Tab-separated table of C-alpha atoms and ligand atoms in Angstrom:
chain	number	residue	atom	x	y	z
A	116	UNK	CA	0.000	0.000	0.000
A	117	UNK	CA	1.236	3.531	-0.825
A	118	UNK	CA	1.680	5.662	2.248
A	119	UNK	CA	-1.135	8.126	2.957
A	120	UNK	CA	-0.062	11.750	2.783
A	121	UNK	CA	-0.829	13.552	6.019
A	122	UNK	CA	-1.013	17.192	7.074
A	123	UNK	CA	-0.184	17.972	10.707
A	124	UNK	CA	-1.927	21.038	12.155
A	125	UNK	CA	-0.304	22.437	15.311
A	126	UNK	CA	2.961	20.762	14.280
A	127	UNK	CA	5.226	23.008	16.362
A	128	UNK	CA	3.615	22.432	19.802
A	129	UNK	CA	4.054	19.792	22.502
A	130	UNK	CA	1.659	17.314	20.905
A	131	UNK	CA	2.757	18.281	17.382
A	132	UNK	CA	6.339	17.234	18.180
A	133	UNK	CA	5.144	13.834	19.340
A	134	UNK	CA	3.277	13.396	16.061
A	135	UNK	CA	6.464	14.294	14.180
A	136	UNK	CA	8.410	11.600	16.060
A	137	UNK	CA	5.698	8.971	15.639
A	138	UNK	CA	5.206	9.658	11.930
A	139	UNK	CA	8.930	9.939	11.089
A	140	UNK	CA	9.208	6.383	9.712
A	141	UNK	CA	5.601	5.260	9.855
A	142	UNK	CA	4.666	2.359	7.570
A	143	UNK	CA	1.207	3.720	6.642
A	144	UNK	CA	1.524	7.508	6.869
A	145	UNK	CA	3.895	10.069	5.444
A	146	UNK	CA	4.248	13.521	6.976
A	147	UNK	CA	3.664	15.776	3.969
A	148	UNK	CA	2.538	19.182	5.294
A	149	UNK	CA	3.390	20.906	8.579
A	150	UNK	CA	1.107	23.704	9.710
A	151	UNK	CA	0.912	26.049	12.693
A	152	UNK	CA	0.028	29.683	13.461
A	153	UNK	CA	0.882	32.602	11.187
A	154	UNK	CA	3.827	33.362	13.530
A	155	UNK	CA	5.476	30.096	12.396
A	156	UNK	CA	4.335	30.140	8.759
A	157	UNK	CA	7.162	30.678	6.278
A	158	UNK	CA	9.858	29.342	8.633
A	159	UNK	CA	11.650	25.997	8.408
A	160	UNK	CA	10.214	23.504	10.898
A	161	UNK	CA	13.457	23.376	12.917
A	162	UNK	CA	13.316	27.165	13.404
A	163	UNK	CA	9.610	27.301	14.202
A	164	UNK	CA	9.191	24.296	16.527
A	165	UNK	CA	9.505	24.702	20.290
A	166	UNK	CA	11.398	21.422	20.263
A	167	UNK	CA	11.875	20.000	23.733
A	168	UNK	CA	11.565	16.224	23.490
A	169	UNK	CA	14.295	13.610	23.276
A	170	UNK	CA	16.282	13.002	20.125
A	171	UNK	CA	16.130	16.346	18.308
A	172	UNK	CA	14.177	17.332	15.195
A	173	UNK	CA	14.314	14.606	12.517
A	174	UNK	CA	16.741	15.805	9.801
A	175	UNK	CA	14.388	15.858	6.767
A	176	UNK	CA	11.425	17.210	8.659
A	177	UNK	CA	13.524	20.038	10.114
A	178	UNK	CA	14.049	21.370	6.595
A	179	UNK	CA	10.334	21.345	5.684
A	180	UNK	CA	8.493	24.674	5.552
A	181	UNK	CA	5.692	25.434	7.994
A	182	UNK	CA	2.472	26.814	6.507
A	183	UNK	CA	-0.552	28.449	8.107
A	184	UNK	CA	-3.093	25.947	9.487
A	185	UNK	CA	-5.698	26.824	6.927
A	186	UNK	CA	-7.319	24.665	4.211
A	187	UNK	CA	-6.152	26.756	1.256
A	188	UNK	CA	-2.550	27.113	2.479
A	189	UNK	CA	-2.277	23.395	3.267
A	190	UNK	CA	-3.704	22.396	-0.143
A	191	UNK	CA	-1.107	24.565	-1.902
A	192	UNK	CA	1.621	22.274	-0.492
A	193	UNK	CA	0.302	19.306	-2.477
A	194	UNK	CA	-2.277	16.528	-2.184
A	195	UNK	CA	-3.173	15.109	1.217
A	196	UNK	CA	-5.242	12.108	2.327
A	197	UNK	CA	-5.559	12.708	6.055
A	198	UNK	CA	-5.194	15.452	8.670
A	199	UNK	CA	-3.895	15.173	12.234
A	200	UNK	CA	-4.809	18.119	14.420
A	201	UNK	CA	-3.017	19.311	17.547
A	202	UNK	CA	-4.484	22.802	17.463
A	203	UNK	CA	-5.762	24.721	20.484
A	204	UNK	CA	-9.453	23.948	20.824
A	205	UNK	CA	-10.692	27.454	20.070
A	206	UNK	CA	-8.792	27.414	16.748
A	207	UNK	CA	-9.668	23.776	15.974
A	208	UNK	CA	-13.421	24.398	15.901
A	209	UNK	CA	-13.453	26.287	12.592
A	210	UNK	CA	-10.307	24.867	10.992
A	211	UNK	CA	-11.093	21.152	11.474
A	212	UNK	CA	-14.623	21.621	10.091
A	213	UNK	CA	-13.200	23.237	6.939
A	214	UNK	CA	-11.054	20.167	6.272
A	215	UNK	CA	-13.823	17.648	7.031
A	216	UNK	CA	-16.265	19.562	4.855
A	217	UNK	CA	-13.795	19.578	1.972
A	218	UNK	CA	-13.353	15.785	2.141
A	219	UNK	CA	-10.288	15.294	4.360
A	220	UNK	CA	-10.657	13.020	7.405
A	221	UNK	CA	-9.433	14.760	10.558
A	222	UNK	CA	-8.103	12.905	13.603
A	223	UNK	CA	-7.980	15.467	16.381
A	224	UNK	CA	-6.463	15.883	19.815
A	225	UNK	CA	-8.428	19.070	20.445
A	226	UNK	CA	-11.570	19.074	22.585
A	227	UNK	CA	-13.672	21.216	20.210
A	228	UNK	CA	-15.851	18.383	18.816
A	229	UNK	CA	-15.488	15.673	21.478
A	230	UNK	CA	-18.936	15.975	22.974
A	231	UNK	CA	-20.872	16.407	19.700
A	232	UNK	CA	-23.443	13.622	19.294
A	233	UNK	CA	-22.147	12.460	15.926
A	234	UNK	CA	-18.439	12.537	16.812
A	235	UNK	CA	-16.692	9.567	18.420
A	236	UNK	CA	-14.013	9.972	21.075
A	237	UNK	CA	-11.913	6.950	20.298
A	238	UNK	CA	-9.558	4.815	22.350
A	239	UNK	CA	-8.991	2.019	19.852
A	240	UNK	CA	-8.712	-0.714	22.519
A	241	UNK	CA	-11.813	0.479	24.357
A	242	UNK	CA	-14.540	1.544	21.927
A	243	UNK	CA	-13.537	0.701	18.326
A	244	UNK	CA	-17.221	0.158	17.477
A	245	UNK	CA	-17.894	3.905	18.041
A	246	UNK	CA	-15.940	4.605	14.854
A	247	UNK	CA	-19.118	3.909	12.873
A	248	UNK	CA	-20.604	7.105	14.311
A	249	UNK	CA	-18.525	9.169	11.869
A	250	UNK	CA	-20.955	8.141	9.108
A	251	UNK	CA	-23.566	10.378	10.782
A	252	UNK	CA	-21.469	13.440	10.016
A	253	UNK	CA	-22.568	13.261	6.365
A	254	UNK	CA	-25.768	14.969	7.622
A	255	UNK	CA	-23.674	18.080	8.331
A	256	UNK	CA	-22.950	18.302	4.610
A	257	UNK	CA	-19.340	17.198	5.208
A	258	UNK	CA	-17.639	15.002	2.636
A	259	UNK	CA	-15.459	13.470	5.327
A	260	UNK	CA	-15.397	13.426	9.151
A	261	UNK	CA	-13.767	14.407	12.424
A	262	UNK	CA	-12.628	11.684	14.806
A	263	UNK	CA	-11.473	12.842	18.247
A	264	UNK	CA	-9.097	11.674	20.932
A	265	UNK	CA	-9.952	11.918	24.623
A	266	UNK	CA	-8.345	14.364	26.981
A	267	UNK	CA	-4.968	12.934	28.101
A	268	UNK	CA	-6.110	12.322	31.683
A	269	UNK	CA	-9.276	10.488	30.615
A	270	UNK	CA	-7.431	8.437	28.036
A	271	UNK	CA	-5.020	6.708	30.385
A	272	UNK	CA	-7.671	6.295	33.091
A	273	UNK	CA	-10.277	4.765	30.783
A	274	UNK	CA	-7.848	2.196	29.389
A	275	UNK	CA	-7.599	0.776	32.918
A	276	UNK	CA	-11.363	0.983	33.563
A	277	UNK	CA	-12.306	-1.030	30.478
A	278	UNK	CA	-11.241	-4.518	31.669
A	279	UNK	CA	-12.888	-3.802	35.022
A	280	UNK	CA	-16.137	-2.781	33.361
A	281	UNK	CA	-16.079	-5.877	31.126
A	282	UNK	CA	-15.261	-8.356	33.923
A	283	UNK	CA	-16.900	-7.002	37.071
A	284	UNK	CA	-18.987	-3.943	36.172
A	285	UNK	CA	-18.328	-0.495	37.652
A	286	UNK	CA	-20.574	1.482	40.007
A	287	UNK	CA	-18.416	4.411	41.099
A	288	UNK	CA	-15.000	5.852	40.233
A	289	UNK	CA	-13.012	8.494	42.097
A	290	UNK	CA	-9.721	9.713	40.673
A	291	UNK	CA	-7.131	12.137	41.979
A	292	UNK	CA	-4.555	13.176	39.377
A	293	UNK	CA	-0.959	14.423	39.427
A	294	UNK	CA	-0.564	15.837	35.920
A	295	UNK	CA	2.650	16.729	34.155
A	296	UNK	CA	3.693	20.131	32.843
A	297	UNK	CA	3.752	19.114	29.166
A	298	UNK	CA	-0.001	18.565	29.493
A	299	UNK	CA	-0.376	22.345	29.595
A	300	UNK	CA	1.347	22.873	26.217
A	301	UNK	CA	4.439	24.875	25.324
A	302	UNK	CA	3.413	28.082	27.052
A	303	UNK	CA	2.124	25.947	29.889
A	304	UNK	CA	2.549	26.896	33.513
A	305	UNK	CA	5.051	29.616	34.591
A	306	UNK	CA	8.079	28.207	36.441
A	307	UNK	CA	7.430	30.620	39.350
A	308	UNK	CA	4.033	29.003	39.806
A	309	UNK	CA	5.088	25.345	39.717
A	310	UNK	CA	8.628	25.010	41.149
A	311	UNK	CA	8.451	23.803	44.761
A	312	UNK	CA	4.703	23.624	44.337
A	313	UNK	CA	1.517	21.758	43.339
A	314	UNK	CA	-1.384	23.538	41.660
A	315	UNK	CA	-4.739	22.172	42.825
A	316	UNK	CA	-6.745	23.406	39.827
A	317	UNK	CA	-6.646	22.756	36.067
A	318	UNK	CA	-9.329	24.679	34.229
A	319	UNK	CA	-12.136	22.489	32.783
A	320	UNK	CA	-10.112	19.302	33.370
A	321	UNK	CA	-12.347	17.617	35.948
A	322	UNK	CA	-15.455	18.231	33.856
A	323	UNK	CA	-13.729	16.742	30.789
A	324	UNK	CA	-12.661	13.597	32.643
A	325	UNK	CA	-16.118	13.097	34.120
A	326	UNK	CA	-18.109	13.501	30.904
A	327	UNK	CA	-15.693	11.888	28.419
A	328	UNK	CA	-15.454	8.672	30.438
A	329	UNK	CA	-19.200	8.089	30.280
A	330	UNK	CA	-19.344	8.742	26.527
A	331	UNK	CA	-16.333	6.560	25.682
A	332	UNK	CA	-17.519	3.709	27.882
A	333	UNK	CA	-21.088	4.033	26.634
A	334	UNK	CA	-22.863	1.703	24.206
A	335	UNK	CA	-23.284	2.565	20.530
A	336	UNK	CA	-26.791	1.388	19.569
A	337	UNK	CA	-26.306	1.866	15.834
A	338	UNK	CA	-27.462	5.473	15.815
A	339	UNK	CA	-26.237	7.109	19.033
A	340	UNK	CA	-24.098	6.529	22.104
A	341	UNK	CA	-25.906	5.710	25.330
A	342	UNK	CA	-23.565	6.931	28.101
A	343	UNK	CA	-22.296	4.467	30.692
A	344	UNK	CA	-24.239	4.727	33.939
A	345	UNK	CA	-21.536	4.645	36.636
A	346	UNK	CA	-20.715	7.713	38.738
A	347	UNK	CA	-17.350	9.387	38.394
A	348	UNK	CA	-15.652	12.178	40.323
A	349	UNK	CA	-12.233	13.679	39.482
A	350	UNK	CA	-9.865	15.997	41.327
A	351	UNK	CA	-7.095	17.259	39.017
A	352	UNK	CA	-3.726	18.722	40.039
A	353	UNK	CA	-0.620	19.992	38.221
A	354	UNK	CA	2.727	18.740	39.553
A	355	UNK	CA	6.351	19.475	38.806
A	356	UNK	CA	6.926	16.539	36.399
A	357	UNK	CA	7.748	17.086	32.722
A	358	UNK	CA	5.895	14.199	31.133
A	359	UNK	CA	3.564	11.416	32.278
A	360	UNK	CA	0.363	11.748	34.267
A	361	UNK	CA	-0.007	9.845	37.563
A	362	UNK	CA	-3.500	9.051	38.853
A	363	UNK	CA	-4.743	7.525	42.126
A	364	UNK	CA	-7.945	5.631	41.314
A	365	UNK	CA	-10.647	4.320	43.689
A	366	UNK	CA	-13.401	2.099	42.291
A	367	UNK	CA	-16.578	0.455	43.493
A	368	UNK	CA	-16.961	-2.609	41.308
A	369	UNK	CA	-20.353	-3.980	40.286
A	370	UNK	CA	-19.516	-7.405	41.694
A	371	UNK	CA	-17.023	-8.769	44.178
A	372	UNK	CA	-13.558	-9.558	42.809
A	373	UNK	CA	-10.410	-10.563	44.586
A	374	UNK	CA	-7.242	-8.649	43.812
A	375	UNK	CA	-5.729	-11.496	41.791
A	376	UNK	CA	-8.765	-11.495	39.500
A	377	UNK	CA	-8.391	-7.731	39.025
A	378	UNK	CA	-4.680	-8.103	38.226
A	379	UNK	CA	-5.431	-10.877	35.751
A	380	UNK	CA	-8.184	-8.870	34.030
A	381	UNK	CA	-5.801	-5.951	33.544
A	382	UNK	CA	-2.861	-8.082	32.401
A	383	UNK	CA	-4.993	-10.054	29.942
A	384	UNK	CA	-6.644	-6.981	28.456
A	385	UNK	CA	-6.232	-6.690	24.683
A	386	UNK	CA	-8.265	-4.834	22.080
A	387	UNK	CA	-8.867	-4.486	18.354
A	388	UNK	CA	-5.444	-2.829	17.699
A	389	UNK	CA	-3.644	-5.868	19.154
A	390	UNK	CA	-5.898	-8.238	17.176
A	391	UNK	CA	-5.088	-6.353	13.963
A	392	UNK	CA	-1.431	-5.941	14.934
A	393	UNK	CA	-1.562	-2.209	14.154
A	394	UNK	CA	1.877	-0.556	13.903
A	395	UNK	CA	1.433	1.715	16.952
A	396	UNK	CA	-0.398	-0.846	19.116
A	397	UNK	CA	1.511	-1.819	22.266
A	398	UNK	CA	1.680	-5.537	22.980
A	399	UNK	CA	0.118	-4.913	26.407
A	400	UNK	CA	-2.159	-1.862	26.725
A	401	UNK	CA	-1.867	-2.251	30.513
A	402	UNK	CA	1.286	-3.323	32.323
A	403	UNK	CA	0.854	-4.330	35.965
A	404	UNK	CA	3.831	-3.820	38.291
A	405	UNK	CA	4.138	-5.702	41.555
A	406	UNK	CA	6.721	-3.493	43.333
A	407	UNK	CA	5.255	-1.382	46.146
A	408	UNK	CA	6.834	1.839	44.839
A	409	UNK	CA	5.744	1.683	41.189
A	410	UNK	CA	4.525	3.145	38.889
A	411	UNK	CA	6.554	6.355	38.774
A	412	UNK	CA	6.492	8.820	35.866
A	413	UNK	CA	10.276	8.955	35.401
A	414	UNK	CA	10.578	5.160	35.316
A	415	UNK	CA	7.358	4.084	33.649
A	416	UNK	CA	6.108	6.715	31.189
A	417	UNK	CA	7.831	5.132	28.166
A	418	UNK	CA	6.455	1.635	28.761
A	419	UNK	CA	5.286	0.163	25.437
A	420	UNK	CA	6.903	3.143	23.663
A	421	UNK	CA	4.652	5.436	25.682
A	422	UNK	CA	1.503	3.580	24.543
A	423	UNK	CA	1.033	1.316	27.596
A	424	UNK	CA	-0.447	2.468	30.867
A	425	UNK	CA	1.437	1.171	33.909
A	426	UNK	CA	-0.641	0.184	36.929
A	427	UNK	CA	0.598	-0.670	40.408
A	428	UNK	CA	-0.430	-0.817	44.057
A	429	UNK	CA	-3.665	-2.670	43.203
A	430	UNK	CA	-5.324	-3.286	46.556
A	431	UNK	CA	-8.633	-3.466	48.391
A	432	UNK	CA	-10.365	-0.170	49.124
A	433	UNK	CA	-11.985	-0.289	52.574
A	434	UNK	CA	-14.446	2.567	51.970
A	435	UNK	CA	-16.333	1.383	48.883
A	436	UNK	CA	-18.235	-1.923	48.912
A	437	UNK	CA	-16.500	-4.256	46.396
A	438	UNK	CA	-13.810	-1.570	46.441
A	439	UNK	CA	-10.379	-1.577	44.842
A	440	UNK	CA	-7.765	1.138	44.432
A	441	UNK	CA	-4.590	1.522	42.393
A	442	UNK	CA	-2.119	4.017	40.940
A	443	UNK	CA	-1.465	4.472	37.214
A	444	UNK	CA	1.062	6.293	35.046
A	445	UNK	CA	0.454	7.076	31.372
A	446	UNK	CA	2.359	9.228	28.895
A	447	UNK	CA	0.173	12.261	28.276
A	448	UNK	CA	1.513	13.361	24.876
A	449	UNK	CA	1.930	9.802	23.505
A	450	UNK	CA	-0.900	7.532	24.718
A	451	UNK	CA	-2.798	10.599	25.937
A	452	UNK	CA	-2.546	12.481	22.634
A	453	UNK	CA	-0.464	11.891	19.469
A	454	UNK	CA	0.052	8.132	19.889
A	455	UNK	CA	-3.641	7.456	20.467
A	456	UNK	CA	-4.510	9.621	17.431
A	457	UNK	CA	-2.075	7.729	15.195
A	458	UNK	CA	-3.466	4.411	16.475
A	459	UNK	CA	-7.025	5.635	15.767
A	460	UNK	CA	-6.013	6.596	12.233
A	461	UNK	CA	-4.409	3.171	11.720
A	462	UNK	CA	-7.645	1.531	12.864
A	463	UNK	CA	-9.757	3.804	10.645
A	464	UNK	CA	-7.623	2.827	7.628
A	465	UNK	CA	-7.764	-0.921	8.394
A	466	UNK	CA	-11.529	-0.772	8.949
A	467	UNK	CA	-12.043	1.041	5.631
A	468	UNK	CA	-13.069	4.476	6.938
A	469	UNK	CA	-10.056	6.232	5.383
B	565	NAP	N1	-0.222	18.498	25.867
B	565	NAP	C1	-0.965	17.425	26.089
B	565	NAP	O1	-0.577	16.520	26.881
B	565	NAP	C2	-2.285	17.235	25.398
B	565	NAP	C3	-2.942	16.020	25.550
B	565	NAP	C4	-4.173	15.816	24.905
B	565	NAP	C5	-4.697	16.813	24.136
B	565	NAP	N2	-4.059	18.001	24.003
B	565	NAP	C6	-4.656	19.016	23.118
B	565	NAP	O2	-3.844	19.075	21.934
B	565	NAP	C7	-3.842	20.418	21.424
B	565	NAP	C8	-2.393	20.901	21.332
B	565	NAP	O3	-1.824	20.926	22.630
B	565	NAP	P1	-0.292	21.268	22.876
B	565	NAP	O4	-0.046	20.894	24.278
B	565	NAP	O5	0.540	20.701	21.793
B	565	NAP	O6	-0.291	22.885	22.738
B	565	NAP	P2	0.921	23.851	22.361
B	565	NAP	O7	2.211	23.297	22.781
B	565	NAP	O8	0.516	25.190	22.875
B	565	NAP	O9	0.881	23.893	20.743
B	565	NAP	C9	-0.167	24.532	20.045
B	565	NAP	C10	0.030	24.399	18.550
B	565	NAP	O10	-1.040	25.071	17.888
B	565	NAP	C11	-0.525	26.122	17.051
B	565	NAP	N3	-1.399	27.316	17.111
B	565	NAP	C12	-1.619	28.121	18.166
B	565	NAP	N4	-2.480	29.125	17.822
B	565	NAP	C13	-2.795	28.917	16.523
B	565	NAP	C14	-3.596	29.621	15.578
B	565	NAP	N5	-4.287	30.721	15.919
B	565	NAP	N6	-3.687	29.116	14.320
B	565	NAP	C15	-3.005	28.002	13.960
B	565	NAP	N7	-2.206	27.311	14.797
B	565	NAP	C16	-2.102	27.768	16.063
B	565	NAP	C17	0.849	26.449	17.629
B	565	NAP	O11	1.630	27.035	16.604
B	565	NAP	P3	2.751	28.156	16.896
B	565	NAP	O12	3.956	27.425	17.407
B	565	NAP	O13	2.960	28.779	15.549
B	565	NAP	O14	2.168	29.100	17.906
B	565	NAP	C18	1.322	25.045	18.026
B	565	NAP	O15	1.739	24.342	16.886
B	565	NAP	C19	-4.722	21.238	22.371
B	565	NAP	O16	-6.032	21.282	21.865
B	565	NAP	C20	-4.669	20.434	23.663
B	565	NAP	O17	-5.787	20.662	24.494
B	565	NAP	C21	-2.863	18.235	24.599
């Protein structure tokens, strides 16, 4: 198969850089157009990008020009088959619709369309059947569609909830997060605010986690998604870690399970990407660690090339009936953003949507 030509919107930012790394030698996709704001347009990628991840800017991509993230400017760079978007949400709303309307599928990390009724929020291991929802977007008069990624915090949490929901049912979830600085983007959090400190508030984050989980874990009945009916409460905090979100999770299961059954359910969990052997699929979406002091972001965020979520300290919770609790670490810009989007695009290609 010829590689699909992709445009990357928001190429210079924190998530954009992850896309660049993941698409550098991808077997299905070729990075053909790099786009960002008008401040970056006209520069070479290596001069425009706020590069701050390991390994440096890939040689060839560094020489590519950056164009404005706008349909006409992107089309001038040549033909494209697919768009990845890592734009700020307020910009994404209009720009992504332009591309979808004109016939280019958009796989987006922005939140602009996540909660629209006809737009799936996809975690390929969790709800691959929701992909069919994109067909409903034809009613908007669009020739193609927008497919979204969850918020980074929801993404890594929901991967761990799925085997629990499937095996034991879930009644209530409480999660307390310790989120990394890269989650706030390049401009992010000022150093004077975060050094020697923890910020106990991330705007709109708790609401996103609470509503996205119920949509993603809901049932698609062929025409709409019926949200899952468990209760979920999140408390979100910014900590002085560069990459990798840590979350303390407390769950009331629907039925009694001993800890070994919970560990087994998580270890055995596989999804459609593993079945199809998709290029970005980790062998194990969840890795369970037995040591009492794991997971830790510095040690565990790159598990499965950043696509696995690492879970540890799985134990009984004495407050909830049928209660368990555990700690997880997931890479926010890989599994929580660019990596999940690339995996979704791989699935959409294999399933014939792109
Ligand atoms: N960081 C994460 O862990 C994470 C996880 C999941 C989802 N997300 C979502 O992914 C998106 C990108 O996040 P990020 O962390 O990569 O942000 P970021 O580091 O601030 O990067 C933003 C990107 O958007 C471009 N941009 C900004 N204003 C623009 C405009 N008016 N027109 C066109 N392009 C514009 C920037 O280009 P310039 O360099 O030219 O300004 C840059 O390429 C956001 O919607 C965010 O909510 C982020």
